[in-house]
XYZ file of C-alpha atoms in Angstrom:
265
model
C 74.648 114.343 182.255
C 77.774 115.721 182.480
C 80.573 114.506 180.723
C 83.791 114.732 181.595
C 86.395 116.735 178.734
C 87.235 113.854 176.414
C 91.531 113.083 175.490
C 92.205 114.648 171.991
C 92.783 112.311 169.271
C 96.469 112.529 167.721
C 94.989 112.366 164.652
C 91.172 112.350 162.968
C 89.945 111.932 159.329
C 87.044 110.329 157.550
C 87.546 107.269 155.298
C 84.039 107.015 152.869
C 81.703 107.783 155.460
C 83.514 106.241 158.630
C 84.993 108.446 161.793
C 88.538 107.413 162.218
C 90.355 108.765 165.384
C 93.335 108.017 166.687
C 94.610 108.345 170.384
C 97.740 107.985 172.112
C 97.171 104.887 174.267
C 94.855 102.865 175.072
C 93.602 104.204 178.345
C 92.640 107.666 176.087
C 91.306 105.520 173.847
C 88.890 103.741 176.415
C 87.605 107.053 177.670
C 87.268 108.725 174.420
C 84.330 105.623 173.432
C 83.038 105.636 177.047
C 82.336 109.267 176.455
C 81.244 109.112 173.162
C 79.120 106.406 173.695
C 77.682 108.053 176.933
C 76.751 110.600 174.798
C 74.944 108.307 172.273
C 72.772 106.988 175.240
C 72.004 110.603 176.845
C 70.971 111.451 172.952
C 68.570 108.790 172.882
C 67.190 108.546 176.583
C 65.990 111.809 175.307
C 63.934 111.159 171.859
C 62.698 107.346 173.286
C 62.393 105.636 177.074
C 65.080 103.036 176.904
C 68.261 102.555 174.977
C 69.557 99.536 173.286
C 72.909 98.566 173.385
C 75.056 95.962 171.781
C 78.437 94.816 173.532
C 80.843 92.869 172.316
C 82.712 90.972 174.375
C 86.617 91.030 174.393
C 89.776 91.630 176.041
C 89.917 95.268 173.622
C 86.633 96.315 174.912
C 88.252 96.066 179.223
C 89.831 99.860 179.588
C 86.293 101.193 177.424
C 83.516 99.527 179.300
C 86.052 100.119 182.568
C 85.815 104.130 181.623
C 82.237 103.864 180.690
C 81.171 102.429 184.026
C 82.906 105.589 185.579
C 81.534 107.853 183.774
C 78.216 109.378 186.133
C 74.765 110.172 185.308
C 74.500 106.921 182.444
C 71.074 105.676 183.246
C 71.504 102.124 183.525
C 67.640 101.877 184.432
C 66.576 102.705 180.404
C 69.642 100.344 178.753
C 68.213 97.206 177.529
C 72.019 95.314 176.930
C 72.177 92.768 174.242
C 75.785 90.805 173.070
C 76.767 90.331 169.358
C 77.958 86.542 169.824
C 78.842 83.796 172.033
C 80.275 80.551 171.405
C 78.374 77.343 170.855
C 78.459 74.671 173.241
C 79.774 76.673 176.178
C 77.777 77.423 178.869
C 77.275 81.143 181.233
C 79.586 80.045 183.397
C 82.436 79.457 181.568
C 85.640 81.210 181.989
C 85.513 82.170 177.858
C 81.567 82.185 177.800
C 81.142 85.891 176.243
C 78.076 86.166 178.833
C 80.060 85.833 181.818
C 82.669 88.630 180.248
C 79.743 91.481 179.758
C 78.304 90.317 183.363
C 81.688 91.308 185.045
C 82.517 93.532 182.692
C 79.337 95.658 182.208
C 76.466 94.392 183.045
C 76.577 93.081 186.533
C 78.716 96.483 187.758
C 76.262 98.816 185.944
C 73.664 96.812 187.407
C 71.751 95.883 184.612
C 68.997 92.488 186.047
C 67.841 90.216 184.533
C 65.046 91.336 182.742
C 66.606 94.070 181.116
C 69.774 91.218 179.270
C 68.964 89.512 176.020
C 71.263 87.064 175.578
C 72.221 84.526 173.304
C 72.514 81.075 175.153
C 75.276 79.749 173.546
C 74.711 76.221 176.082
C 71.365 75.501 173.180
C 73.698 73.390 170.907
C 69.904 70.874 170.180
C 68.126 72.899 167.763
C 70.544 75.966 167.003
C 67.883 77.427 164.491
C 65.629 77.770 166.848
C 67.725 79.678 169.051
C 68.511 81.591 166.136
C 64.579 82.818 165.498
C 63.862 83.595 168.981
C 67.283 85.261 169.207
C 66.374 87.364 165.705
C 62.675 87.868 167.442
C 64.538 89.511 170.449
C 66.435 91.808 167.887
C 62.964 92.425 165.937
C 61.292 93.734 168.795
C 64.142 95.902 170.173
C 65.950 97.049 167.456
C 69.628 98.492 168.602
C 70.273 101.978 168.988
C 74.486 101.603 169.485
C 76.690 98.968 169.018
C 79.653 98.691 170.804
C 82.350 96.476 168.521
C 85.514 95.867 168.131
C 87.387 94.070 164.991
C 89.145 90.762 164.787
C 93.082 90.154 164.135
C 91.246 88.595 160.594
C 89.011 91.754 160.565
C 85.849 90.323 161.075
C 82.757 91.901 163.215
C 81.641 89.995 165.359
C 82.329 86.243 164.655
C 81.820 87.260 160.664
C 84.871 86.198 159.725
C 86.392 86.131 155.971
C 84.253 82.550 154.684
C 81.493 83.935 156.351
C 80.381 87.428 156.206
C 77.423 88.262 154.059
C 77.214 92.341 153.803
C 73.284 90.794 153.035
C 72.348 88.340 155.185
C 69.050 88.151 154.710
C 69.052 86.877 158.783
C 70.016 89.248 161.788
C 72.231 86.276 163.449
C 73.316 83.035 162.609
C 76.085 80.038 163.550
C 79.269 79.873 161.680
C 81.891 77.627 161.569
C 85.108 79.754 163.137
C 88.173 80.894 160.929
C 91.472 79.105 162.055
C 93.247 82.720 162.182
C 89.460 83.790 164.517
C 90.237 80.884 166.834
C 93.842 81.442 167.289
C 93.455 85.195 168.377
C 91.051 83.171 171.132
C 94.339 81.488 172.147
C 96.314 85.116 171.841
C 93.768 86.859 174.226
C 94.481 84.210 176.072
C 90.466 83.259 176.876
C 91.462 79.687 175.872
C 94.958 77.415 176.746
C 95.465 76.289 173.516
C 93.765 75.787 169.925
C 91.773 72.807 170.436
C 90.367 74.078 173.278
C 88.477 76.822 171.560
C 85.331 75.765 169.741
C 84.896 75.506 166.373
C 80.804 77.646 165.862
C 79.621 79.862 167.299
C 76.161 82.490 167.389
C 77.059 85.512 166.015
C 74.949 88.484 164.612
C 75.657 88.853 161.252
C 76.897 92.484 159.527
C 73.148 93.897 158.101
C 72.400 93.363 162.166
C 75.037 95.206 163.514
C 75.059 97.533 160.570
C 71.115 98.895 161.590
C 72.049 100.522 164.346
C 72.244 104.831 163.848
C 75.428 104.558 166.229
C 78.097 102.014 165.513
C 81.864 102.478 167.970
C 84.504 100.270 167.160
C 86.998 100.027 169.569
C 90.568 98.748 168.372
C 94.042 98.737 170.461
C 97.091 96.706 170.563
C 99.340 96.271 167.544
C 98.853 92.827 166.545
C 95.223 94.880 164.905
C 97.235 97.068 162.803
C 96.932 94.587 159.632
C 93.761 94.495 159.671
C 92.911 98.012 160.480
C 94.946 98.735 157.240
C 92.418 96.400 155.471
C 89.716 98.115 156.523
C 90.136 101.597 155.608
C 92.667 101.024 152.344
C 91.141 97.808 151.231
C 88.576 97.017 149.099
C 84.728 97.097 150.788
C 84.217 93.279 150.357
C 83.297 90.291 152.853
C 87.826 89.274 152.726
C 88.082 92.215 155.316
C 84.295 92.616 157.180
C 85.340 95.851 158.836
C 85.870 97.497 155.400
C 81.692 97.836 155.481
C 82.171 100.205 158.032
C 82.920 102.279 155.569
C 79.434 102.501 154.671
C 77.966 103.258 157.293
C 77.985 107.251 157.938
C 77.470 107.106 162.326
C 80.331 104.486 163.144
C 83.795 105.644 164.634
C 86.607 103.934 164.758
C 88.677 104.684 167.608
C 92.419 103.337 167.702
C 95.944 103.901 169.031
C 98.786 104.597 168.118
C 99.693 101.227 167.751
C 96.653 99.753 166.002
C 97.105 102.362 164.004
C 100.949 102.036 162.973
C 100.168 101.182 159.809
C 97.566 103.813 158.184
C 98.958 107.079 159.995
């Protein structure tokens, strides 16, 4: 694979084990993240038949996913695609469904067929524990190699909001009640018209499930994320800011733009 030269960060440093890289704007941030993930995929393909990749679904990922699709030489035929969360009760064709977002922004564009997608069936509400157990089986059968994540305005990872995050969670996926701040963010992101439209519960991969991958690329642009970035990097490592757990992972990189990094530069 011939990778384009990635943008040069305006600052970079390490907090505990976490690498932090700051770029001038969202576009450069997205290209840098894409180059890093493409390199991680290629490295995995050199030693294994396939790469198991977990993707986040959020507007914060738009530039990264566009740039990833634009890199020639990624062998998508050897990628298995997972995602990290889904609203409880939403069908896959709902405008705010994370499965729909990922199909439109990466899976469909890359030509990943259904038999290489491991999707959380959010519409299954009758026996959510059974749904969790089935998805946990999928994760154990094909352990994640690479996680492409973001962090929320309240510091969440996936839907591990501060009230429900558990760094020692014994399961890989669970149903959670969404924090008020998390639901407000979904409105701020334009995913729902109003707070009453946002589901109250969701399926989410747990913090240990996300940190089990050897490579984590965490893309966090925009001014509304600045407080969460500050808490994650300079606060205690605790469930009060779930993203602070990234500081314990030597394979994690936090990629910021100037706006999200404004309180830590």
